XYZ file of C-alpha atoms in Angstrom:
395
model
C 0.000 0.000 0.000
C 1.151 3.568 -0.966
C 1.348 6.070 1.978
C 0.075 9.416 1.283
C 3.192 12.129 1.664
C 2.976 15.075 3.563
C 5.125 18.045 4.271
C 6.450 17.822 7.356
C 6.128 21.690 8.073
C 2.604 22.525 6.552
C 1.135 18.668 6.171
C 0.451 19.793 2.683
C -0.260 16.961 0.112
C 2.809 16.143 -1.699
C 3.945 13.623 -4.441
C 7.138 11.573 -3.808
C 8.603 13.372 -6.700
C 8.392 16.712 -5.351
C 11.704 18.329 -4.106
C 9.852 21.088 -1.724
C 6.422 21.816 -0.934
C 4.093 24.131 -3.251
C 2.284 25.585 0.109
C 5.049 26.701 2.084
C 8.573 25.876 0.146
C 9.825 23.373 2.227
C 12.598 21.173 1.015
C 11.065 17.660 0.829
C 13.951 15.756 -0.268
C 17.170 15.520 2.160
C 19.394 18.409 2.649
C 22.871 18.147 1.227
C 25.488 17.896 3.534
C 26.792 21.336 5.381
C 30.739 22.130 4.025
C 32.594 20.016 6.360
C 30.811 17.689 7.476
C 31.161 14.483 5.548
C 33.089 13.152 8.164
C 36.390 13.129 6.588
C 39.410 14.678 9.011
C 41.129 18.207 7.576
C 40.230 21.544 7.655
C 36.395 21.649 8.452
C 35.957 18.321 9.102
C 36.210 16.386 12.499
C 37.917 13.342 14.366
C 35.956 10.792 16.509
C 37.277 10.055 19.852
C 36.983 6.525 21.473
C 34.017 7.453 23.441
C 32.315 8.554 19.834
C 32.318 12.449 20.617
C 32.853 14.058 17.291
C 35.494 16.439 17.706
C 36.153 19.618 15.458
C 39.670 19.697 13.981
C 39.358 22.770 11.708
C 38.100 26.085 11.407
C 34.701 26.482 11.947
C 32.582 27.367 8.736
C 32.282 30.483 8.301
C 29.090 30.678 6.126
C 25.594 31.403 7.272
C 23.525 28.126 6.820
C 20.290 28.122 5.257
C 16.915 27.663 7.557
C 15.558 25.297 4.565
C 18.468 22.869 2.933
C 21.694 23.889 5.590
C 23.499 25.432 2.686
C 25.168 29.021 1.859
C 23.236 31.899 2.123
C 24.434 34.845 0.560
C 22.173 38.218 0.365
C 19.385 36.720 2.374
C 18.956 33.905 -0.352
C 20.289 30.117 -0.450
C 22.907 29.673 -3.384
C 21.683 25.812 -3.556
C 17.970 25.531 -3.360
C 17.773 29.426 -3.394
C 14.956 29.776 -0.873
C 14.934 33.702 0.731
C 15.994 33.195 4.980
C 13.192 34.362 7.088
C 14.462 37.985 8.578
C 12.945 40.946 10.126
C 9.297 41.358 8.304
C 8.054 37.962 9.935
C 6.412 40.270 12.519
C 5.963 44.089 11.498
C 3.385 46.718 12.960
C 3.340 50.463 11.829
C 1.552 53.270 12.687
C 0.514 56.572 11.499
C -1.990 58.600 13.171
C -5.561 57.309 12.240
C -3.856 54.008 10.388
C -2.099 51.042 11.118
C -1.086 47.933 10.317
C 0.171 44.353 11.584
C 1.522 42.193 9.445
C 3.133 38.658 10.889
C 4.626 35.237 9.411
C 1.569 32.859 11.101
C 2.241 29.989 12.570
C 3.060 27.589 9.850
C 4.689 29.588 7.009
C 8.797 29.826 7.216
C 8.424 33.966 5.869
C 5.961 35.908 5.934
C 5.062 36.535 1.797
C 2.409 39.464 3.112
C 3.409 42.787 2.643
C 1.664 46.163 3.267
C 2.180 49.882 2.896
C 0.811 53.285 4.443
C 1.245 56.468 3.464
C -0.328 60.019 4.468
C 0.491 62.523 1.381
C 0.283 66.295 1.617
C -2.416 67.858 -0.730
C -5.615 69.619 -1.814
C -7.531 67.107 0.203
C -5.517 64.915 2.837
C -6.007 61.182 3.047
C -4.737 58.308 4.408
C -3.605 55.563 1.797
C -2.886 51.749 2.910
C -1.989 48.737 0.608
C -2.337 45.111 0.926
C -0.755 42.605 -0.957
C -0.474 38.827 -0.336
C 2.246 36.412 -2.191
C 1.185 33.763 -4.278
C 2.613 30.788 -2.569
C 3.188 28.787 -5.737
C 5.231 31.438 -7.861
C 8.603 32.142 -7.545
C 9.381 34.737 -4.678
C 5.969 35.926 -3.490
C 7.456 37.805 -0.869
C 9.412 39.910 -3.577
C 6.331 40.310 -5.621
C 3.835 41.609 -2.324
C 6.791 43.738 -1.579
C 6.916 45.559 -4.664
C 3.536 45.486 -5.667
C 2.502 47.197 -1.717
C 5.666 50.010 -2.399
C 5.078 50.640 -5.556
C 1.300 50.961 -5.260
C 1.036 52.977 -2.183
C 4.179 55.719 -3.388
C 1.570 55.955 -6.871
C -1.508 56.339 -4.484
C 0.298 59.357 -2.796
C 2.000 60.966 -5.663
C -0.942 61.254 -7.615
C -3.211 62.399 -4.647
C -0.258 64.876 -3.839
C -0.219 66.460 -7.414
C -4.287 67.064 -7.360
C -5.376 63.725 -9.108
C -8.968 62.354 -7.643
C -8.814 59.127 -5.926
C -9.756 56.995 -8.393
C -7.706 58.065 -10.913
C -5.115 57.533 -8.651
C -5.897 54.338 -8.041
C -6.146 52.875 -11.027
C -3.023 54.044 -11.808
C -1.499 52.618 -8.442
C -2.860 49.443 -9.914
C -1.677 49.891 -13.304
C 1.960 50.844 -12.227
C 2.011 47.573 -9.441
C 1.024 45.264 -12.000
C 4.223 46.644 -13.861
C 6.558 46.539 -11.324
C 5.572 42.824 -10.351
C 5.785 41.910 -13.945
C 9.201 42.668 -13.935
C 10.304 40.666 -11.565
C 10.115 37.740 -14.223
C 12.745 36.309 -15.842
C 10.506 34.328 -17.584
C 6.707 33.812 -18.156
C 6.974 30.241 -16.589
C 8.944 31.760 -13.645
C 6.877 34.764 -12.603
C 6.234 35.976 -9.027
C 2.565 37.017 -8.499
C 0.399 38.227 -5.402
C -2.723 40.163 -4.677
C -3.366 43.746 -3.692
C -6.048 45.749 -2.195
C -5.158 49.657 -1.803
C -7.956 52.147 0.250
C -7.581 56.140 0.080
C -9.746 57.614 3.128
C -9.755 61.396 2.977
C -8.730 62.622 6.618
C -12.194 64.565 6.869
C -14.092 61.737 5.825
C -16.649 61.580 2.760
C -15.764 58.289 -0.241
C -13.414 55.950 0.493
C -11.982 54.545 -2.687
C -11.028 51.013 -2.778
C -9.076 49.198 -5.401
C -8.507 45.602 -5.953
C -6.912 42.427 -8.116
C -7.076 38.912 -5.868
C -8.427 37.556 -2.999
C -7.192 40.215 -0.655
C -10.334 42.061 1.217
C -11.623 45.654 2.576
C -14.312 45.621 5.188
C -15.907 48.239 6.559
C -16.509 48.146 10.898
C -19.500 50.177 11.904
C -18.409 51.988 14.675
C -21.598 53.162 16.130
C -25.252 51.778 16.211
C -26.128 54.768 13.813
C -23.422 54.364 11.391
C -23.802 52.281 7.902
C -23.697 48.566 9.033
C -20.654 46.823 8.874
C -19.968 44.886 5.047
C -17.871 43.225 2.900
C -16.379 46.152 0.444
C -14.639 44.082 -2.327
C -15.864 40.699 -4.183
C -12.621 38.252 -4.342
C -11.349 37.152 -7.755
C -11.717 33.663 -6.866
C -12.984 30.128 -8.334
C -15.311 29.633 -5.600
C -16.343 32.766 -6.124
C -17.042 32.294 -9.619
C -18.928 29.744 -9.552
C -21.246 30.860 -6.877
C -21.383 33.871 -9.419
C -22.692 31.317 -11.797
C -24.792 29.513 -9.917
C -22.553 26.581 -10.355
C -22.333 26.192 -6.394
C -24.098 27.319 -2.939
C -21.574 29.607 -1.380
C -21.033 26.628 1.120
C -20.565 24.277 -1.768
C -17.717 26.192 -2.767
C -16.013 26.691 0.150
C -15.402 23.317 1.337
C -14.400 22.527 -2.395
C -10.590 22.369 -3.138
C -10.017 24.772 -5.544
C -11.802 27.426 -3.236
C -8.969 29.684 -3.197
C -7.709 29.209 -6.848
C -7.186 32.920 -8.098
C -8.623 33.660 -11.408
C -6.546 37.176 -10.859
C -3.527 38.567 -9.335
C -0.159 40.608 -10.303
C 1.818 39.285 -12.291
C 3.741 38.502 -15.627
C 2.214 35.334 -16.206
C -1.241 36.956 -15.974
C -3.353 36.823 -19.077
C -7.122 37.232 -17.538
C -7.189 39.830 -15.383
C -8.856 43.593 -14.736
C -8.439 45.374 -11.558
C -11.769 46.573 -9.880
C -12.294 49.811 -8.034
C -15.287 51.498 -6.304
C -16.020 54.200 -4.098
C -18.390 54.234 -0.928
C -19.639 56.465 1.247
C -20.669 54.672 4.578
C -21.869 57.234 7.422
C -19.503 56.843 9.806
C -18.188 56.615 12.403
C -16.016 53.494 11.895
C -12.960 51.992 10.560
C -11.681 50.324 7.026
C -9.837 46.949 6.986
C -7.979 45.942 4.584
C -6.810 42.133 4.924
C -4.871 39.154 3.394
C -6.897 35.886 3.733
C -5.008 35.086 6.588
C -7.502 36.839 8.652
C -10.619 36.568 7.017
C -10.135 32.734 6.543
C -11.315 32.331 9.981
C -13.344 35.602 10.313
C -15.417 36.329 6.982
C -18.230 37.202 7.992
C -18.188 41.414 8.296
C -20.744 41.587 11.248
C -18.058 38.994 13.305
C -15.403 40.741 12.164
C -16.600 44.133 13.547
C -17.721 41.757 17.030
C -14.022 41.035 17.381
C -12.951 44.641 17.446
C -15.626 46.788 17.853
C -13.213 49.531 18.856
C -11.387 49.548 15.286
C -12.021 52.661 14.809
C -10.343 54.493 18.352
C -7.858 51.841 18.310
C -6.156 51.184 14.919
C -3.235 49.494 16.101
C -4.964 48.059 19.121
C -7.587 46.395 16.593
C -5.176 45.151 13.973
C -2.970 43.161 16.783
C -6.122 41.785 18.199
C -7.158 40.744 14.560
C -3.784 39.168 14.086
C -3.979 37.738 17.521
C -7.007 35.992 17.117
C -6.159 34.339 13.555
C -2.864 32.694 15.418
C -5.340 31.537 18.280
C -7.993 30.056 15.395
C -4.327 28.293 14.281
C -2.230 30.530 11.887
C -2.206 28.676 8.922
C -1.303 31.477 6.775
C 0.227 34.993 6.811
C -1.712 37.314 8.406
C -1.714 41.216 7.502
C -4.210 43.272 8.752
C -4.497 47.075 8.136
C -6.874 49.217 9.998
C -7.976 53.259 9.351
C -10.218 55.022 11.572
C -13.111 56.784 9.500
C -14.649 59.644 11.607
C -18.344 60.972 11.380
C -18.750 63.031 8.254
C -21.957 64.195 6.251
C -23.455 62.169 3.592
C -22.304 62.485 0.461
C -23.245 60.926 -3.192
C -21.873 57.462 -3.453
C -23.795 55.443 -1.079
C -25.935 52.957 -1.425
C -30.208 54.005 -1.168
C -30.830 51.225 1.985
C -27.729 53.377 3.512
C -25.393 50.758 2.765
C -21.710 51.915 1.170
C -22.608 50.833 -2.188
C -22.228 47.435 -3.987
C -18.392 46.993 -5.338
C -20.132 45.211 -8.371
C -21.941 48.087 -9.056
C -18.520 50.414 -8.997
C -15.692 47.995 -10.785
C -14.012 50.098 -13.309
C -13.280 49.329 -17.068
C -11.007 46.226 -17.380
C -7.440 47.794 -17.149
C -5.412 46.306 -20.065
C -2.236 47.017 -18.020
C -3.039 44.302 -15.855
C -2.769 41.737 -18.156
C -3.992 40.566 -21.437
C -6.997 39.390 -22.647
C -9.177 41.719 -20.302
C -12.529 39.902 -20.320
C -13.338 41.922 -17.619
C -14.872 38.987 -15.090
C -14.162 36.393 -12.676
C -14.397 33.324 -15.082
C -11.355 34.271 -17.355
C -9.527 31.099 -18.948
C -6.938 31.086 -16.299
C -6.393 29.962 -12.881
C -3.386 30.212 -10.351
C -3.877 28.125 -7.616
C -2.894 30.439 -4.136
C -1.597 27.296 -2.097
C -4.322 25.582 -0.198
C -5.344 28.101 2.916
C -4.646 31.421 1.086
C -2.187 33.024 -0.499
């Protein structure tokens, strides 16, 4: 009988001719041998003594081992299986007035492939901007791509805002300049790093928050107040299970529990060929607080009414909120990176843009034109011919 074959890290589902996992990049197969240590006496290598004590005879190595395969490392990446060393963003938290943001590695995951981004430009109208990317686990370097898709997008967001342009026009071209900037990181179409984003700008005096999207990656908005809009669910994932519950394929539960729930049909990156970036703007009557999220939170807390349960403070206590969102995703068991973003939305008039129950609005009913920097064919919906599988639980 053939025994099923785990990873040993993740207990992903491998096949006994993989060399590391596809979830988490584990090497599978046996590490090579560290320099100097193949037993042999001379410099690096060691004598046993009669008791069977291995004793060092030679200098000791010199080279920083890799966490993965026990290898080289040189400039934070292996030079055999060239896996990147986990280093300082594996637990991050920033702050900025009325924003901030924890982003951490999770519990399973040997880096954290999350990234995010705040800024708060100078200009005509002031605004907080945030961005939230999440690395596909099966490219290449998805921490690389979430990296440079969050920097890239957020510096765009506040340039643009800076010089005068109106929030969406500033973020579609945050997305349009991302989607470039993780494209290049390809050396080849069969080798391209990819991950999601999700970018908010929330003018400082309140009125439409404008939301911008390509992925899985989520913005919520947390009532803060019995008389502000209830809380919801902001963007609509480009997902399979979401596409078929789209078309009626599949009861959202259906498609959950199915295993291709968290394919991607979009993301960032060179070997995209089906994708268009979504935006919309809402106007919720606040107070309250924006989210933005990788799946590593709302995997355990979709659901935007439990969501604003957990911190129904968001909105007084960014950073307070964001490390109890994070904390709370380790507790329900960390299976992915978790990167959480929060921005306090104070009390403003109404303004156009919301919906007529007094909901923010319906993302549908807001996506923009399909954005043909993005990708290729832009058939503008969730059911494009392509599909990236985002490694089991998330990104």
């Amino acid at each position: 009988m053939t025994m099923a074959r785990t990873c040993p890290v993740c207990e992903e589902r491998v096949s006994h001719a993989d060399v590391y996992c596809e979830r988490c990049g584990h090497r599978i197969t046996s590490p090579p041998a560290a320099p100097g240590t193949d037993g042999a006496p001379g410099a690096g290598g060691s004598n046993g003594d009669a008791d069977g004590t291995d004793v060092h005879t030679g200098p000791m190595p010199t080279f920083e081992p890799c966490t993965w395969c026990g290898a080289g490392v040189t400039a934070g990446y292996c030079a055999e299986c060239g896996m990147c060393q986990p280093g300082d963003r594996d637990h991050v938290e920033i702050r900025a007035g009325t924003v901030a943001g924890v982003s951490d590695r999770g519990l399973r995951h040997h880096r954290n492939e999350d990234a995010m981004a705040v800024l708060t430009p100078d200009g005509p109208e002031p605004a907080v901007v945030a961005v939230v990317c999440d690395g596909v686990s099966t490219s290449p370097h998805p921490e690389q791509a979430a990296h440079v898709a969050a920097e890239t997008g957020a510096a765009v967001l506040a340039d643009q805002l800076a010089a005068g342009s109106g929030a969406q026009k500033a973020t579609e071209a945050a997305l349009t300049e991302a989607a470039s900037a993780v494209a290049e990181l390809a050396e080849t179409e069969e080798s391209a790093p990819a991950c999601t984003y999700v970018s908010a700008v929330v003018p400082a005096r309140g009125g439409g928050i404008t939301i911008g999207w390509v992925g899985d990656s989520r913005a919520y908005w947390l009532a803060g107040s019995p008389a502000a809009t209830a809380s919801t669910l902001l963007t609509r994932d480009d997902s399979w299970s979401e596409a078929m519950v789209a078309l009626k394929v599949m009861t959202p539960r259906e498609a959950r529990a199915s295993a291709y729930a968290h394919a991607l049909t979009a993301w960032l990156g060179a070997d995209n060929t089906a994708c268009a970036g979504h935006t919309t703007t809402v106007t919720p009557d606040g107070p309250g607080a924006l989210v933005l999220c990788s799946d590593g939170l709302w995997n355990y807390f979709p659901d935007p009414a439990a969501l604003s349960d957990l911190v129904p403070d968001a909105g007084e206590d960014p950073l307070g909120a964001a490390q109890a969102c994070v904390r709370r995703a380790l507790d329900a068991g960390g299976r992915d990176n978790i990167t959480v973003v929060v921005i306090a939305v104070p009390e403003s008039e109404r303004a156009d843009g919301g919906g007529a129950d007094g909901s923010p609005g319906a993302p549908e009913a807001h996506d923009t034109e399909p954005n043909a920097a993005l990708g290729g064919d832009q058939g503008g919906g969730p059911t494009g011919g392509q599909v990236r599988g985002s490694g089991g639980n998330g990104g």
